mmCIF file of C-alpha atoms in Angstrom:
data_model
loop_
_atom_site.group_PDB
_atom_site.id
_atom_site.type_symbol
_atom_site.label_atom_id
_atom_site.label_comp_id
_atom_site.label_asym_id
_atom_site.label_seq_id
_atom_site.Cartn_x
_atom_site.Cartn_y
_atom_site.Cartn_z
ATOM 1 C CA MET A 1 43.201 -25.753 -18.431
ATOM 2 C CA LYS A 2 44.828 -29.173 -18.679
ATOM 3 C CA GLU A 3 48.264 -27.587 -18.350
ATOM 4 C CA MET A 4 47.151 -25.646 -15.252
ATOM 5 C CA MET A 5 45.733 -28.823 -13.670
ATOM 6 C CA ALA A 6 48.943 -30.712 -14.406
ATOM 7 C CA GLY A 7 50.946 -27.873 -12.813
ATOM 8 C CA PHE A 8 48.727 -27.907 -9.701
ATOM 9 C CA GLN A 9 49.033 -31.667 -9.423
ATOM 10 C CA GLN A 10 52.807 -31.397 -9.685
ATOM 11 C CA GLN A 11 52.886 -28.703 -6.973
ATOM 12 C CA LEU A 12 50.603 -30.810 -4.763
ATOM 13 C CA ALA A 13 52.868 -33.836 -5.169
ATOM 14 C CA THR A 14 55.943 -31.742 -4.298
ATOM 15 C CA VAL A 15 54.288 -30.221 -1.218
ATOM 16 C CA THR A 16 53.085 -33.663 -0.092
ATOM 17 C CA LYS A 17 56.614 -35.096 -0.364
ATOM 18 C CA GLU A 18 58.072 -32.134 1.558
ATOM 19 C CA ASN A 19 55.411 -32.495 4.251
ATOM 20 C CA HIS A 20 56.144 -36.206 4.604
ATOM 21 C CA ALA A 21 59.891 -35.524 4.880
ATOM 22 C CA LEU A 22 59.274 -32.896 7.592
ATOM 23 C CA LYS A 23 57.068 -35.305 9.543
ATOM 24 C CA GLU A 24 59.758 -38.006 9.357
ATOM 25 C CA ALA A 25 62.435 -35.589 10.539
ATOM 26 C CA SER A 26 60.220 -34.413 13.395
ATOM 27 C CA ARG A 27 59.410 -37.994 14.416
ATOM 28 C CA SER A 28 63.074 -38.916 14.309
ATOM 29 C CA GLN A 29 64.029 -35.918 16.468
ATOM 30 C CA TYR A 30 61.271 -36.737 18.968
ATOM 31 C CA THR A 31 62.486 -40.334 19.223
ATOM 32 C CA THR A 32 66.072 -39.205 19.723
ATOM 33 C CA ASP A 33 65.049 -36.726 22.433
ATOM 34 C CA PHE A 34 62.877 -39.321 24.168
ATOM 35 C CA LEU A 35 65.683 -41.891 24.223
ATOM 36 C CA THR A 36 68.168 -39.305 25.503
ATOM 37 C CA VAL A 37 65.897 -38.389 28.413
ATOM 38 C CA HIS A 38 65.205 -42.062 29.143
ATOM 39 C CA ARG A 39 68.930 -42.913 29.241
ATOM 40 C CA LEU A 40 69.654 -39.939 31.508
ATOM 41 C CA LYS A 41 66.904 -41.018 33.902
ATOM 42 C CA ILE A 42 68.347 -44.534 34.074
ATOM 43 C CA LYS A 43 71.795 -43.127 34.796
ATOM 44 C CA LEU A 44 70.416 -40.810 37.494
ATOM 45 C CA ARG A 45 68.490 -43.691 39.098
ATOM 46 C CA GLU A 46 71.699 -45.716 39.275
ATOM 47 C CA GLU A 47 73.487 -42.769 40.918
ATOM 48 C CA ALA A 48 70.606 -42.377 43.368
ATOM 49 C CA GLU A 49 70.747 -46.089 44.231
ATOM 50 C CA ALA A 50 74.446 -45.736 45.063
ATOM 51 C CA LEU A 51 73.799 -42.632 47.161
ATOM 52 C CA TRP A 52 70.944 -44.394 48.949
ATOM 53 C CA GLN A 53 73.380 -47.038 50.181
ATOM 54 C CA LEU A 54 75.432 -44.260 51.816
ATOM 55 C CA GLU A 55 72.464 -43.011 53.852
ATOM 56 C CA PRO A 56 72.444 -43.929 57.562
ATOM 57 C CA GLU A 57 70.776 -47.196 58.530
ATOM 58 C CA GLU A 58 68.133 -45.355 60.567
ATOM 59 C CA LYS A 59 66.824 -43.868 57.356
ATOM 60 C CA ARG A 60 67.293 -46.926 55.117
ATOM 61 C CA LEU A 61 65.969 -49.698 57.348
ATOM 62 C CA ILE A 62 62.693 -50.420 59.118
ATOM 63 C CA LYS A 63 63.147 -52.166 62.460
ATOM 64 C CA ARG A 64 60.888 -55.187 63.076
ATOM 65 C CA TRP A 65 60.237 -56.765 66.464
ATOM 66 C CA PHE A 66 60.850 -60.406 65.809
ATOM 67 C CA ARG A 67 62.246 -60.305 62.317
ATOM 68 C CA LYS A 68 65.344 -58.979 60.705
ATOM 69 C CA SER A 69 65.307 -55.318 59.705
ATOM 70 C CA GLU A 70 64.237 -54.673 56.145
ATOM 71 C CA GLU A 71 64.758 -51.888 53.676
ATOM 72 C CA ASN A 72 62.349 -48.968 53.731
ATOM 73 C CA HIS A 73 61.214 -49.149 50.102
ATOM 74 C CA MET A 74 58.855 -46.184 50.321
ATOM 75 C CA GLU A 75 61.610 -43.904 51.579
ATOM 76 C CA LYS A 76 64.028 -45.319 48.997
ATOM 77 C CA ASP A 77 61.594 -44.674 46.135
ATOM 78 C CA ARG A 78 60.937 -41.152 47.406
ATOM 79 C CA PHE A 79 64.689 -40.489 47.658
ATOM 80 C CA ILE A 80 65.349 -41.768 44.099
ATOM 81 C CA HIS A 81 62.400 -39.882 42.619
ATOM 82 C CA HIS A 82 63.494 -36.634 44.257
ATOM 83 C CA PHE A 83 67.103 -37.120 43.109
ATOM 84 C CA VAL A 84 66.072 -37.764 39.491
ATOM 85 C CA ASP A 85 63.659 -34.812 39.431
ATOM 86 C CA SER A 86 66.162 -32.393 40.903
ATOM 87 C CA ASN A 87 69.071 -33.433 38.639
ATOM 88 C CA LEU A 88 67.392 -34.202 35.296
ATOM 89 C CA GLU A 89 67.324 -30.640 33.967
ATOM 90 C CA LYS A 90 70.965 -30.055 34.876
ATOM 91 C CA SER A 91 71.961 -33.336 33.204
ATOM 92 C CA LEU A 92 70.037 -32.407 30.049
ATOM 93 C CA LYS A 93 71.859 -29.077 29.841
ATOM 94 C CA ILE A 94 75.206 -30.841 30.240
ATOM 95 C CA LYS A 95 74.212 -33.374 27.547
ATOM 96 C CA GLU A 96 73.226 -30.552 25.147
ATOM 97 C CA ASN A 97 76.606 -28.848 25.629
ATOM 98 C CA ASP A 98 78.491 -32.059 24.767
#
């Protein structure tokens, strides 16, 4: 009986170590994937910012009566969000192929 218990304890210790190693590998992969997506989103936002500057002034600026025209931040945010959403999947596929 003592030999069987020692064998079970040894198997339990081995399985526990393997489980811990799998969790670490999974956590590491999740972190890597998260950082990859985050970096791609930052890059896409920068591209969207540059494209926003190429839009016509009628779309980019809000005219004020007695003040200088100012940037339409709501439209800018909508433009950037749409650009990132529409290009993220394609950028991820390109990143995976690299």
